[in-house]
Each structure stands twice: as structure tokens, then as C-alpha cells.
Coordinates of C-alpha atoms in Angstrom, one line a residue:
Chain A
X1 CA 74.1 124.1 90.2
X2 CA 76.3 127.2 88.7
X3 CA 74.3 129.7 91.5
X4 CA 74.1 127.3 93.9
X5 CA 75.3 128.9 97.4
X6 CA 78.1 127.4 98.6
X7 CA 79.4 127.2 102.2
X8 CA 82.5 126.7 102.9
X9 CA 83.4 124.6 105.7
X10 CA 86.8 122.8 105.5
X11 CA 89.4 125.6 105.8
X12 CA 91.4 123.2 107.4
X13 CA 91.9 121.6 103.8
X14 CA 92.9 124.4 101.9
X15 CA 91.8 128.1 101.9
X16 CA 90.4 130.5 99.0
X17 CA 93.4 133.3 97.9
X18 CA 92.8 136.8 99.5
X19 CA 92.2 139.9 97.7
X20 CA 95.2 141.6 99.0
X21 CA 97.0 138.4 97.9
X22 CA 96.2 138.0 94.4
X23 CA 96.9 141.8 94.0
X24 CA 100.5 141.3 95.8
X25 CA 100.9 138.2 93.6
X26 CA 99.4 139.6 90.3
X27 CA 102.6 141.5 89.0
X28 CA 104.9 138.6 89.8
X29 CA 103.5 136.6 86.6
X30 CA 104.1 138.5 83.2
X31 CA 105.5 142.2 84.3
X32 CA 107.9 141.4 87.2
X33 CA 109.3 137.5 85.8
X34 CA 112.5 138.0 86.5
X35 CA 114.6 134.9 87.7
X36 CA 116.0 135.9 91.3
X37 CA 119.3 134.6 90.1
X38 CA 119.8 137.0 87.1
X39 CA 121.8 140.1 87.0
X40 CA 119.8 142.7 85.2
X41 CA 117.5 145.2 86.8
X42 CA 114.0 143.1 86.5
X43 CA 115.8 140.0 88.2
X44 CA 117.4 142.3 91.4
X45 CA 113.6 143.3 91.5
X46 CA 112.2 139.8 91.8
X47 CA 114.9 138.9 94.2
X48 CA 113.8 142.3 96.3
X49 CA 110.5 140.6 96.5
X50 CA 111.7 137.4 97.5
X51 CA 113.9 138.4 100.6
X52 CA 110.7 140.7 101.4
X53 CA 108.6 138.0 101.5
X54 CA 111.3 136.2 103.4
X55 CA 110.9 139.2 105.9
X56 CA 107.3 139.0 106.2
X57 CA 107.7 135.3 107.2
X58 CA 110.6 135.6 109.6
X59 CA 109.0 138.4 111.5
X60 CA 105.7 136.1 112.0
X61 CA 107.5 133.3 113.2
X62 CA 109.9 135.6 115.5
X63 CA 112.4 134.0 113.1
X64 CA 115.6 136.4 111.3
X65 CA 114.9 136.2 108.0
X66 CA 118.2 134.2 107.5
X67 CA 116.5 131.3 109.2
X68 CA 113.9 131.1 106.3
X69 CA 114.0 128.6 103.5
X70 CA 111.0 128.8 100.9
X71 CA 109.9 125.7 99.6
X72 CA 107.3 123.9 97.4
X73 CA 104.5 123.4 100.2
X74 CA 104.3 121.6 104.3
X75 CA 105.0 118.6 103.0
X76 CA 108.6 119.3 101.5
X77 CA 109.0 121.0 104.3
X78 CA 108.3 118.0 106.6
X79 CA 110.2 115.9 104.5
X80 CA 113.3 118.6 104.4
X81 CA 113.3 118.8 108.2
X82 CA 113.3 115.2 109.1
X83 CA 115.2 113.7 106.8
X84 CA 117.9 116.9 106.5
X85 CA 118.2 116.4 110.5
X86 CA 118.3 112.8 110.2
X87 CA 121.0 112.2 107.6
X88 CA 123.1 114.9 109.0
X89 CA 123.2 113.4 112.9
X90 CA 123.6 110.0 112.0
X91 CA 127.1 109.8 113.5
X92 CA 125.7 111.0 116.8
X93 CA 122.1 108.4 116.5
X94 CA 119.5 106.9 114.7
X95 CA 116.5 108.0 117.0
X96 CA 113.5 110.0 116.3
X97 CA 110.5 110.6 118.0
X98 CA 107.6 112.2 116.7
X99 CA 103.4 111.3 117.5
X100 CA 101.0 108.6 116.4
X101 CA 98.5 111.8 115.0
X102 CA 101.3 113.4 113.3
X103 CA 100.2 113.9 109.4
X104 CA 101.3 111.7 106.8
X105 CA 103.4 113.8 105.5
X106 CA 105.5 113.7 109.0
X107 CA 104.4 109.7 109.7
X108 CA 105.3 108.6 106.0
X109 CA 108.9 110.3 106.4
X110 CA 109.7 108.8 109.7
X111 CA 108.4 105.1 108.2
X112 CA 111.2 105.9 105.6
X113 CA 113.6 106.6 107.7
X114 CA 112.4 103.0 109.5
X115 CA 113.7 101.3 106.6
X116 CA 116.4 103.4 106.1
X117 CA 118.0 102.1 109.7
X118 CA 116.6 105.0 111.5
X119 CA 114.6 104.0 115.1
X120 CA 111.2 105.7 115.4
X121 CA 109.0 106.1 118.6
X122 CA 105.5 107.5 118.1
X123 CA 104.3 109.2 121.3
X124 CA 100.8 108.4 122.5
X125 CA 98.3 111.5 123.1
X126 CA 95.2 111.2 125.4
X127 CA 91.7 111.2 124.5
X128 CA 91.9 114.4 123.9
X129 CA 94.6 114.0 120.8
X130 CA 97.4 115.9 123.9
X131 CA 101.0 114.6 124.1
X132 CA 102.1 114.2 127.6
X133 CA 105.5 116.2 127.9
X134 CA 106.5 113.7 130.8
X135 CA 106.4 111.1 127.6
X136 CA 108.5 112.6 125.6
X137 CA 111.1 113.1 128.3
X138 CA 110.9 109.4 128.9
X139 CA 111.1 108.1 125.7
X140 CA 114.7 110.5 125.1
X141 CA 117.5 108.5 124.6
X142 CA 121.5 109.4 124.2
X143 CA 121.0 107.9 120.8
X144 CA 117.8 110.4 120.1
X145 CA 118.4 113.0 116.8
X146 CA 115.3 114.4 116.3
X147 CA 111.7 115.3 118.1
X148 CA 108.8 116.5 115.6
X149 CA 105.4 117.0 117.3
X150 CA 102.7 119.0 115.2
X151 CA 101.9 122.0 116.4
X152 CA 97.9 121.8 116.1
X153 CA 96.4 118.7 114.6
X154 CA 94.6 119.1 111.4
X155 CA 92.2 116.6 112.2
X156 CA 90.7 116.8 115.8
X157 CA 92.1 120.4 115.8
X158 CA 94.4 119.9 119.4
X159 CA 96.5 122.6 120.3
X160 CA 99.9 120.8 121.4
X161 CA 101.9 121.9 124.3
X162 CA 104.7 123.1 122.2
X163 CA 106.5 125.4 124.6
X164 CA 106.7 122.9 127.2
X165 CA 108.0 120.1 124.8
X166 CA 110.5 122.6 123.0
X167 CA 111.8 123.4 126.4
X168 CA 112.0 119.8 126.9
X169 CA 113.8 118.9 123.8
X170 CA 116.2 121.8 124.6
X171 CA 117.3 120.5 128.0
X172 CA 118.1 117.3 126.2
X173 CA 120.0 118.9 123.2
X174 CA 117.6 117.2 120.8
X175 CA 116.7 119.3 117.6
X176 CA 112.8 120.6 118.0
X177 CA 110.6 119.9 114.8
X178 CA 107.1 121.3 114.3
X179 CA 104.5 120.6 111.8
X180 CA 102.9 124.2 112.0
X181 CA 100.6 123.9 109.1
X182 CA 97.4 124.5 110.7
X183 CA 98.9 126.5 113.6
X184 CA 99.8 129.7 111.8
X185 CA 97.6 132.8 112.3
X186 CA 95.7 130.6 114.6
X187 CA 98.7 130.5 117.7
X188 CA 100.7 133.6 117.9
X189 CA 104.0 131.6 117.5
X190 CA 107.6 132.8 118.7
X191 CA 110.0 130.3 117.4
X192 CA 113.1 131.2 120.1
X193 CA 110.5 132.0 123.2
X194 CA 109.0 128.4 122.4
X195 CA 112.1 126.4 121.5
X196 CA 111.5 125.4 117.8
X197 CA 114.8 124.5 116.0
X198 CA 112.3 123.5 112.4
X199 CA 109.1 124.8 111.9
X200 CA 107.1 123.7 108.7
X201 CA 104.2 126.0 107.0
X202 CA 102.4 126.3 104.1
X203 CA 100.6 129.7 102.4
X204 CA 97.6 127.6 101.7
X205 CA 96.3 127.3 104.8
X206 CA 96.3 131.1 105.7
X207 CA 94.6 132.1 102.6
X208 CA 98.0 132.2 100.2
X209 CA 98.5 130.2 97.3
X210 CA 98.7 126.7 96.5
X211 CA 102.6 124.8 95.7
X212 CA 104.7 127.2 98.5
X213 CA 105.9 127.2 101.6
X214 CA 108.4 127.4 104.3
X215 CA 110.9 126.0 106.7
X216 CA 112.4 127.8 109.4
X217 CA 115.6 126.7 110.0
X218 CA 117.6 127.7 113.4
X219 CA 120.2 129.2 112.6
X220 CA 124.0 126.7 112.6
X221 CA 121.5 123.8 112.8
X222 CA 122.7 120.5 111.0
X223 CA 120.7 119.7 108.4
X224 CA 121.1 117.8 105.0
X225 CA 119.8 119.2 101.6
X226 CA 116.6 117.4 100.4
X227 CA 116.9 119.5 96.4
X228 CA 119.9 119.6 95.2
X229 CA 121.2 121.3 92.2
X230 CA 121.3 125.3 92.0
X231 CA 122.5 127.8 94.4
X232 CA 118.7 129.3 95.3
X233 CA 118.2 129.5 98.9
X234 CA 121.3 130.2 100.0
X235 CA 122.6 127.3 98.6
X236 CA 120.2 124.9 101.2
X237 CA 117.2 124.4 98.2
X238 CA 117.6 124.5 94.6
X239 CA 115.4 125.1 91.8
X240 CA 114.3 128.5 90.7
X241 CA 112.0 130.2 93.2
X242 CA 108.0 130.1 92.8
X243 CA 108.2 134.0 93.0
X244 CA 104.7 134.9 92.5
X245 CA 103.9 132.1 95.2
X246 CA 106.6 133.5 98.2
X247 CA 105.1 137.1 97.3
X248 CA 101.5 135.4 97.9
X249 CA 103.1 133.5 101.1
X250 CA 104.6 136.5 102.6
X251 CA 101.2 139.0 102.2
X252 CA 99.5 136.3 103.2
X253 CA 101.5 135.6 106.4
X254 CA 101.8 139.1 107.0
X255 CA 98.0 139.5 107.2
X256 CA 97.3 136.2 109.1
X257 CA 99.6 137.3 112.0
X258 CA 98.3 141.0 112.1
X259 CA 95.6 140.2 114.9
X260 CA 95.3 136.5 116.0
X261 CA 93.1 137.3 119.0
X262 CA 90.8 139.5 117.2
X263 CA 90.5 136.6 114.1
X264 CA 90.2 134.1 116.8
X265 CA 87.5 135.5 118.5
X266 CA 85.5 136.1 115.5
X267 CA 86.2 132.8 114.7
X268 CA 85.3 130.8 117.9
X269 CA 82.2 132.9 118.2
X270 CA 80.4 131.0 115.3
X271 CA 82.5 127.8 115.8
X272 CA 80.8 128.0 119.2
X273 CA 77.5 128.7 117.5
X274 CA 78.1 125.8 115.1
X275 CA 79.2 123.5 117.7
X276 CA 76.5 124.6 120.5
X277 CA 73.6 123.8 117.9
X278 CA 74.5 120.6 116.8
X279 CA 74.5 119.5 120.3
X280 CA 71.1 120.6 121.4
X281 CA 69.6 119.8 117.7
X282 CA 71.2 116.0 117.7
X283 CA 71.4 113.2 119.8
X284 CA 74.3 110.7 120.5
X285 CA 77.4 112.8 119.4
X286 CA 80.9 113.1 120.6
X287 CA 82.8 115.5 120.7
X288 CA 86.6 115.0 119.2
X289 CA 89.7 116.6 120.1
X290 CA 90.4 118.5 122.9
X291 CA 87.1 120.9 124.5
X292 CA 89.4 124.1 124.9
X293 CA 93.1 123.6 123.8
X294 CA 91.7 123.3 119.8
X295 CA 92.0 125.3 116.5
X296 CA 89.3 128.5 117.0
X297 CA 87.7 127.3 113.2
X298 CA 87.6 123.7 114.3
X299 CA 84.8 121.1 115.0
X300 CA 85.3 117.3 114.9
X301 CA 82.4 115.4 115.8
X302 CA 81.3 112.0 115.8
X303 CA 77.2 111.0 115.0
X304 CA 77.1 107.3 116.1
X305 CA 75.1 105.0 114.0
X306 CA 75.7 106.4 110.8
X307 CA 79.0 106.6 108.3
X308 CA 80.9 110.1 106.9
X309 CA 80.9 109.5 103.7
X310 CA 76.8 109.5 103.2
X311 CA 77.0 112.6 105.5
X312 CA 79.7 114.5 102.8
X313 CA 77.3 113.4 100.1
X314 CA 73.9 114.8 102.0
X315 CA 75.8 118.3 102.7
X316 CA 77.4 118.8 99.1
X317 CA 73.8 118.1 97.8
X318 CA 73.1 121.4 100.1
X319 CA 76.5 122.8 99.1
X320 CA 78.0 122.5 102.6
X321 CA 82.0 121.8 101.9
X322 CA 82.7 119.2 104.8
X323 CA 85.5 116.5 105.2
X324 CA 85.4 113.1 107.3
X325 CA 87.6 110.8 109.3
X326 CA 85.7 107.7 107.8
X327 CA 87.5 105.2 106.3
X328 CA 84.8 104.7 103.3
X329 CA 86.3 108.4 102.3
X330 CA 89.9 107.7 101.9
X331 CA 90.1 105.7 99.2
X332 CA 92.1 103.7 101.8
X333 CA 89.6 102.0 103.7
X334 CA 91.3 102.7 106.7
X335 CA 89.9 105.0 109.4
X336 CA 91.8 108.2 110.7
X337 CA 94.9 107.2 112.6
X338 CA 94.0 110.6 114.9
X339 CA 90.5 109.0 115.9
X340 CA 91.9 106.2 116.3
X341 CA 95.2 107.5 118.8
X342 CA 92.6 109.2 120.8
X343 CA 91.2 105.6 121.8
X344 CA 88.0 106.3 119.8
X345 CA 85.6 103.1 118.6
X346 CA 86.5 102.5 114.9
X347 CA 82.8 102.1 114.2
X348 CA 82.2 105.8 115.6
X349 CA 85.2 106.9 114.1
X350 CA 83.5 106.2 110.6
X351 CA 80.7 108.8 111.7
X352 CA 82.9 111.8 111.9
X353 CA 82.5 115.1 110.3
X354 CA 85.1 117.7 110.4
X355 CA 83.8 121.1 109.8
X356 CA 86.2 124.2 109.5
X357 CA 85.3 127.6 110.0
X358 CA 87.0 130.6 108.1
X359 CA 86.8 133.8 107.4
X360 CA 84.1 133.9 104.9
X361 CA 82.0 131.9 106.8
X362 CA 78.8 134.0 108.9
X363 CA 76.4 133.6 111.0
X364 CA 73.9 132.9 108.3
X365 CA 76.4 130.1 107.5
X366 CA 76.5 128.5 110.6
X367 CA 72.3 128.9 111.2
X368 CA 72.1 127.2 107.5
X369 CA 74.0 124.2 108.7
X370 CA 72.2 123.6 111.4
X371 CA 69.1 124.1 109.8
X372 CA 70.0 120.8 107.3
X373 CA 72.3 118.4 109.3
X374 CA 69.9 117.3 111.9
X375 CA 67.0 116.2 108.8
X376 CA 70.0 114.9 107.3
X377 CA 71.6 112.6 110.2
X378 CA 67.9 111.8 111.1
X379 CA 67.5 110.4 107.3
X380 CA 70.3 108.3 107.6
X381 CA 70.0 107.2 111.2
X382 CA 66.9 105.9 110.1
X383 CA 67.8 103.8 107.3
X384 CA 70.8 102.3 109.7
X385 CA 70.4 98.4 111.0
X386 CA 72.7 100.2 114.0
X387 CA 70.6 103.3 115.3
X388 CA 67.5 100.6 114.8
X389 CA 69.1 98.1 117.6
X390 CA 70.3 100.7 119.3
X391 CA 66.6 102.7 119.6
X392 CA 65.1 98.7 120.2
X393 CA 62.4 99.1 117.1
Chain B
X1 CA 83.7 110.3 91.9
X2 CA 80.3 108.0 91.8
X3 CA 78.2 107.6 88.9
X4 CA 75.0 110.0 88.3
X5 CA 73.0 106.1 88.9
X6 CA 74.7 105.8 92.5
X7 CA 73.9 109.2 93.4
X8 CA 70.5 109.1 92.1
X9 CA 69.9 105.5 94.2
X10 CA 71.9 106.8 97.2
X11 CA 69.8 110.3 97.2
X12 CA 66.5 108.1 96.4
X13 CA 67.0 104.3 98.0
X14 CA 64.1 102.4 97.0
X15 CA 62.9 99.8 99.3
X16 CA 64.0 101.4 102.3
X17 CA 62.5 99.6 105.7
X18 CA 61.6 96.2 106.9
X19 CA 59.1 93.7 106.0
X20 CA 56.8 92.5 108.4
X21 CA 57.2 89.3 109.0
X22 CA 59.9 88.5 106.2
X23 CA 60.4 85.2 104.5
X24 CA 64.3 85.5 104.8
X25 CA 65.9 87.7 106.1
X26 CA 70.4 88.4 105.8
X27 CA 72.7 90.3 107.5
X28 CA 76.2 91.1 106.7
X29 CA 79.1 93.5 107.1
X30 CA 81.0 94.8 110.3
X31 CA 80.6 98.2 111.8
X32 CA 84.1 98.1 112.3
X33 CA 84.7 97.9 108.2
X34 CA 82.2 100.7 108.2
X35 CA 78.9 99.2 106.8
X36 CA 76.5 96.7 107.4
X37 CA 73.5 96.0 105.3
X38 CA 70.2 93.9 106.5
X39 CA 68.3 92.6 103.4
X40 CA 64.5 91.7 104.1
X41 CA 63.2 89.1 101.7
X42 CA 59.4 88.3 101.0
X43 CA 59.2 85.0 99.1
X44 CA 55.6 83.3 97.7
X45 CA 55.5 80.9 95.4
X46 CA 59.5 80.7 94.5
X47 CA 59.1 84.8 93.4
X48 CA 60.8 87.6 95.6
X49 CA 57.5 89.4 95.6
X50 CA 59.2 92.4 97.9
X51 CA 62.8 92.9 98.8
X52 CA 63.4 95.7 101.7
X53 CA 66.7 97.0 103.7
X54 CA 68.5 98.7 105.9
X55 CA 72.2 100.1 105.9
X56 CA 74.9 102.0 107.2
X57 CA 77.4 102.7 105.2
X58 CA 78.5 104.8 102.6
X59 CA 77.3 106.2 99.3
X60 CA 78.4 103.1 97.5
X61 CA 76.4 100.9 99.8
X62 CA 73.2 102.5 100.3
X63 CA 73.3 102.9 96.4
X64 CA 74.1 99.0 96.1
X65 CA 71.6 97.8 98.8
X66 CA 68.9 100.1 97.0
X67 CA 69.9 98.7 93.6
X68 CA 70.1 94.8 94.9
X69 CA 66.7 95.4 96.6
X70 CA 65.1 96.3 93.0
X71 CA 67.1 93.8 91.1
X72 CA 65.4 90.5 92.6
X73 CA 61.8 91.9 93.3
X74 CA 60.0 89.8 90.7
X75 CA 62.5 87.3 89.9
X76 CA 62.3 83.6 91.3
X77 CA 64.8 82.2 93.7
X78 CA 67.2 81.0 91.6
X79 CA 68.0 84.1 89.6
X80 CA 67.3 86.1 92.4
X81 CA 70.9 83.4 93.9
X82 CA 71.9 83.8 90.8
X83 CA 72.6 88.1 90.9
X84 CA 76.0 88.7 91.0
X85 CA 78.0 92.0 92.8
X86 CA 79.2 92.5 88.9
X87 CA 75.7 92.5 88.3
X88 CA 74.5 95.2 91.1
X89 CA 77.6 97.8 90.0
X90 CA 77.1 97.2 86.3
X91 CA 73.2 98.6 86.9
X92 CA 74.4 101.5 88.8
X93 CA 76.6 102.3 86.0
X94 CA 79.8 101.2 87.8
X95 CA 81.6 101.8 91.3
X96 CA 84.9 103.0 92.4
X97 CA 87.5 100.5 92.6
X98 CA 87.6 100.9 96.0
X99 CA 83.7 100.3 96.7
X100 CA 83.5 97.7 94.7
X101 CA 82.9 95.5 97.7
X102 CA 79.9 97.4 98.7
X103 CA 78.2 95.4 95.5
X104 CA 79.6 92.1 97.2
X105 CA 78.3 92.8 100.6
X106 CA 75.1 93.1 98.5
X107 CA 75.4 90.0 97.0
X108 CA 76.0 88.3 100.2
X109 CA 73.4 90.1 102.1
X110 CA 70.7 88.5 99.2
X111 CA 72.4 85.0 99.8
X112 CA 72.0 85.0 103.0
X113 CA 68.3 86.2 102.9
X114 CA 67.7 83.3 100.7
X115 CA 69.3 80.8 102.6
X116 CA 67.8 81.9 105.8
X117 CA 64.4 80.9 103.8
X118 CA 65.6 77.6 103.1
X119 CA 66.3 77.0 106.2
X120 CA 63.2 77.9 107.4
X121 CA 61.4 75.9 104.6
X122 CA 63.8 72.7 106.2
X123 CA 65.8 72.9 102.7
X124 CA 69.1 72.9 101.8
X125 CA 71.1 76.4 102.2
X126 CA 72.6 76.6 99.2
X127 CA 76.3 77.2 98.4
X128 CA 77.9 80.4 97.4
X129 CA 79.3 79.5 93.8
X130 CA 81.9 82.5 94.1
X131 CA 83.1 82.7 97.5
X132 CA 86.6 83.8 95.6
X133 CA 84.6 87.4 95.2
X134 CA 84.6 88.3 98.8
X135 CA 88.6 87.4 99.2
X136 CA 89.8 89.2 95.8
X137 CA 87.9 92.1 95.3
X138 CA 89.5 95.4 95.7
X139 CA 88.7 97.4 99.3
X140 CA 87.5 94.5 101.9
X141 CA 88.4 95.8 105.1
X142 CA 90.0 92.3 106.0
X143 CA 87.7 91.5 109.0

């Protein structure tokens, strides 16, 4: 097991730490400790390196640095953005709209808020996993306090029409959230060109640590604290900053955003591979998410007659790192709420496999994979009561 | 998450397959609730004298379909009836909580195999002694 090659495939989960990370990172444990907040000379250095991290992040995001709040990861930042604009509008409404793929984090927060009084409308997307701008305009009210639409879907990998829907939210004076988790060094991103009030993103996901992240805040935006207690932030998020952590999110970001098209090219180029292969090898697929507007790493794809979970266990025993949208997966028993928004048949919802590509991954990656998953679909296809009907005998 | 017993029974399923012209055969599950298992039984003389299946489904229930299948070869009808879900998971060292009901669909998928004989034979199906077992345990998809 211990030299067992491993391939990577589910970037979209979490990421490995870069070199250049660790290194930016590595001083920020034992030598540099300082607490931000302190007076003496190691403490003005860590805050130095917080507001340059702070830098880093706002330049990505075409954000001033000012409009950058560090926080513990996407989700707090999902949770800070909706609820902060939420509890600070609620004179003016109690309306949000957000999507029926949004992730849990952003759904979970909004059900909340349900309880809490607040009116939610989730937005339809197509078959494709796209929401239709002409929606959202329709489903605006005067009583409406909040849009949040994800910015690529971690899923089915769909590239969502942000621009257009920011400009849309703009027109209507409704504050513009977006989940950006998956989106960043993926979409080049320009907060004020695009219309983005919030902005949620976590280090992660672009090869940074684990337990920090960001939300961009616009700048004289309403919004309520979610942490209270210290004066850290600028007195919008307590608790004493992860410093190693915003160091690792800001080298991180920096690097991410340094050439999108080059990375995405690379990127697509095996994901094309990947994707190409699987179609000519195996029979009676489908395709998930959108064919062009998706993530450059990202394949979602359906193999009907059999179930995800078998699939993960046939590719870790050949140390491919793969996720699923079956339900047998979850723990929950219930199948993705993105396959199922995009009008796809539960039962061929429970033969997804989501593979995503990174940086690590090569060519000799991709060519392994499909050297493995059609024996392995064919193995399972042929124990299942399903494929049997289906092939009559 | 799964026990090395699952992994070993989901990696090797015995009894894959049909049986040519089986004495009983059951099928249960929903492809909507993600698995459905079709037991094959070969009854002589009151003894399962072969036992084969097909499934989709997950880990858990390839594992419990392979371990159900290899539980009642040998045995006679009645403790064949008699093999409980508790029974299937126990042998594969136990199950997650949540796939505990892939040992019930197993259980089920036997009954009806066995009652689909005795039917055939113009006997009595028999009656499922636990039917609380499919409401109560943890992770039935509700279908």
C-alpha cells in the first residue's frame, strides 16, 4: 500500500499545499508568532504579513485590500455574507434568492434564515446546471435583500453567468453574493467589472491551506458581524488571525491568478483527454454539467446501470482519488441536489463519478485511468440486474 | 469506513450470476433508492443446494448479496427463512449504520426467493416474522 501510486483526481475537494506555499507559510509557525494585535516588533511583523496577504487577495479579486475580511474557510464566509446581509436589511425586506445547486454551505444558511422569518426563492438552472438571468430578474421583489448565486458549481463544474446576473442585481439595488470557491484561479475574476458586492473563497481549493479564507466585502455595504468579540479585522471578525494560514492564502492566491489561461489550457488539454476516452472506451454515459461553460479540471459523468459508490471503491483499489454524486456515498442517502436540479433520473444520478483534474495530474495520469475504468464499469455492469434487462440477456 | 470482510466480499462476490432454471427466484430494491438485488435460489430436497445473484448497488450491497448467497447454500428452507439481516452484517464483520439496510434488502431478497418456490410448489408463502426490520432500520430510502 505505502508505494502505491496514487492519482489524484478530486481537486475539486481539496487540493495538496504548494511548495512555494509551505515555504511562505513555514516561518509564520515558531520564528514569526507574533499576535497581529501586539505592540512589539515581532507582532507589527506578523501584522505586515497579514495586510500583505490581504494585498495579494484584493489585487486577485480586483478588490482594495480594505474590502478584504479573512476568515476561517468558504463556508464562514457563506454564512458571514448571508446572514451579515440579511440581519442588517431586515428593515428594508425579508427576501433572498439564491439557486437550487448552490452548496450546502449557501442552501443550509438560507434554510436558516427560512425559520428565522426570512423568504427564500431558489432559482432553477437548465439541464445544463445554468441560471437563466431572465429568472432572476423575475423573481426580484421590492422586498428582495439579497441575491447569492455560485460562481462555478463544485459539482457538475457550470460556469455561471455572473456578470450578467451582477449587472442584473445592480439595476435592482439588490446586494450581489457569490460563492467563488471553485471559481478562483479558474475565472479571471474582477469583482467591480462583474458587479459582486460578497465574494466567498477558500485557500484550499487553489492549493493553500486548510481552516482560511476570505470574504470580499464592498466597500459601505451593510452587513452584520457573524464573530464577535475582538477588534481583528477591522473590527468586522474577531478572534486572533490564523497568520500562517492568510500568509499560505495570499501566496497561494497570488500564484493561482498569475496565468489563468495558460493553467487552464494545460488543464483542459488532459481533461479533454480524460473526458474524450471515456466516451469512445464506454458505452451509455452522460455527460453532466454544461459541455463548454465548465471548470477546465472538471468531469461529471454518469455510467447508467451501475452505482458510485462501487465505482469509488474499484478506483481507490487502483489508487485513483474520485468522488460521486450517489446517494449510497453520502452518508445521507440522498442523491446530489445538483443532478437532481439539472432534471437528471435519480437512478442515473447514483452512477456519477466526478473526476477533477489538477496540477499534478499528467498525461500518464489520464492514459492510466482510462486504462482501468472501462474493465472496472464492465465488472460491475455485469453483475447489475439493470444493465442485464437493459442488454435483454 | 467498511470492514476488511466487506471489502474482501465486495472485491471477490461469490455466487455471482444466474441459475438456469432456478427454483425460486426474488427481487427487491428500487433503482431510485440506488440498489436492487435479484437472488437465484436452487432448491432439492428442502436444501438450497446453490444460491446465485445479481446487484447494483453499493459496496455494502454487493458485499451483503455475496455474503447472503454463501450463508443459505447448504442449509434447508427453514433456516435458510430463518437468516436474519443481523445475521448477514454480523458475518461481514459489521456495516455502517447507514448501510445497514443493504443486509435487510438481503434478507428480503432470500424471502422472496423462497416464497416464490412455494408458490411454485402450490404452498403457502410464508410470512415475514420481522417486517418491523424494513421500517426501523437506519438508511431506507423511504420508497
Amino acid at each position: 500500500m505505502a508505494d502505491k501510486r496514487i492519482i489524484y483526481m478530486d481537486h475539486s475537494a481539496t487540493t495538496c499545499v504548494r511548495k512555494e506555499v509551505l515555504e511562505a507559510m513555514a516561518p509564520y509557525h515558531a520564528e514569526r508568532f507574533g499576535n497581529p494585535s501586539s505592540i512589539y516588533s515581532i507582532a507589527r511583523e506578523s501584522k505586515k504579513a497579514v495586510e500583505a496577504a490581504r494585498g495579494q487577495v484584493a489585487k486577485a479579486l480586483g478588490a482594495d485590500p480594505d474590502e478584504i475580511y479573512f476568515t476561517s474557510g468558504g463556508s464562514e464566509s457563506d454564512n458571514w455574507a448571508i446572514k451579515g446581509v440579511a440581519l442588517a436589511n431586515r428593515q428594508k425586506g425579508n427576501h433572498i434568492i439564491t439557486t437550487k445547486i448552490e452548496h450546502h454551505a449557501v442552501l443550509h444558511t438560507c434554510q436558516y434564515l427560512e425559520k428565522e422569518g426570512f423568504r427564500v426563492t431558489y432559482l432553477p438552472v437548465d439541464r445544463y446546471g445554468l441560471v437563466s438571468p431572465a429568472d432572476l430578474e423575475k423573481a426580484i421583489t421590492d422586498t428582495t435583500i439579497l441575491i447569492s448565486v455560485m460562481y462555478a458549481n463544485n459539482e457538475i463544474g457550470t460556469i455561471e453567468p455572473i456578470a450578467e446576473l451582477g449587472a442584473i442585481a445592480k439595476k435592482h439595488k439588490v446586494p450581489f453574493h457569490t460563492d467563488a470557491v471553485q471559481a478562483i484561479g479558474n475565472i479571471p475574476i474582477d469583482v467591480k467589472a462583474q458587479d459582486i458586492d460578497l465574494l466567498s473563497l477558500s485557500a484550499h481549493k487553489f492549493y493553500g491551506p486548510k481552516g482560511v479564507g476570505a470574504l470580499y466585502i464592498r466597500k459601505g455595504l451593510k452587513v452584520h458581524n457573524l464573530i464577535h468579540g475582538g477588534g481583528q479585522e477591522r473590527r468586522r471578525r474577531a478572534g486572533t488571525e490564523n497568520l500562517a494560514g492568510i500568509v499560505g492564502l495570499g501566496k497561494a492566491i497570488e500564484l493561482a491568478t498569475a496565468d489563468i489561461e495558460g493553467h487552464n489550457q494545460t488543464i483542459r488539454a488532459l481533461r479533454d483527454r480524460l473526458l474524450k476516452g471515456i466516451q469512445a472506451r464506454i458505452s451509455d454515459t452522460h455527460l453532466n454539467g454544461h459541455p463548454e461553460k465548465r471548470l477546465p479540471g472538471n468531469i461529471n459523468i454518469s455510467f447508467e446501470f451501475i452505482e458510485g459508490e462501487s465505482l469509488l471503491l474499484w478506483l481507490d483499489d487502483e489508487g485513483i482519488c474520485a468522488s460521486t454524486g450517489s446517494a449510497c456515498s453520502s452518508g445521507s442517502l440522498e442523491p446530489s441536489h445538483v443532478l437532481m436540479a439539472t432534471g437528471l433520473p435519480v437512478e442515473i444520478s447514483h452512477g456519477s463519478l466526478r473526476l477533477t483534474l489538477g496540477d499534478a495530474n499528467t498525461v500518464a495520469d489520464v492514459d492510466f485511468v482510462l486504462g482501468v475504468l472501462p474493465g472496472i464499469v464492465a465488472k460491475l455492469r455485469e453483475m447489475s440486474p439493470l444493465y442485464k434487462g437493459k442488454k435483454g440477456g | 469506513m467498511y470492514s476488511d470482510k466487506v471489502m474482501d466480499h465486495f472485491k471477490n462476490p461469490r455466487n455471482v450470476g444466474e441459475i438456469e432454471n432456478p427454483s425460486g427466484v426474488g427481487e427487491v430494491g428500487n433503482p431510485v433508492c440506488g440498489d436492487i438485488m435479484n437472488i437465484y435460489l436452487k432448491i432439492e430436497n428442502n436444501i438450497v443446494t446453490d444460491a446465485k445473484f445479481r446487484t447494483f448497488g453499493c459496496g455494502a450491497a454487493i458485499a451483503s448479496s455475496s455474503m447472503a448467497t454463501e450463508l443459505v447454500k447448504g442449509k434447508t428452507l427453514e433456516e435458510a427463512w430463518d437468516l436474519s439481516n443481523k445475521a448477514v452484517a454480523e458475518a461481514l464483520d459489521g456495516l455502517p449504520p447507514v448501510k445497514m439496510h443493504c443486509s435487510v434488502l438481503a434478507e428480503e431478497g432470500i424471502h422472496k426467493a423462497i416464497n416464490d418456490y412455494r408458490k411454485k410448489q402450490g404452498l403457502e408463502p410464508w410470512v415475514e416474522k420481522n417486517p418491523h426490520a424494513h421500517e426501523h432500520v437506519e438508511g431506507t430510502c423511504g420508497l
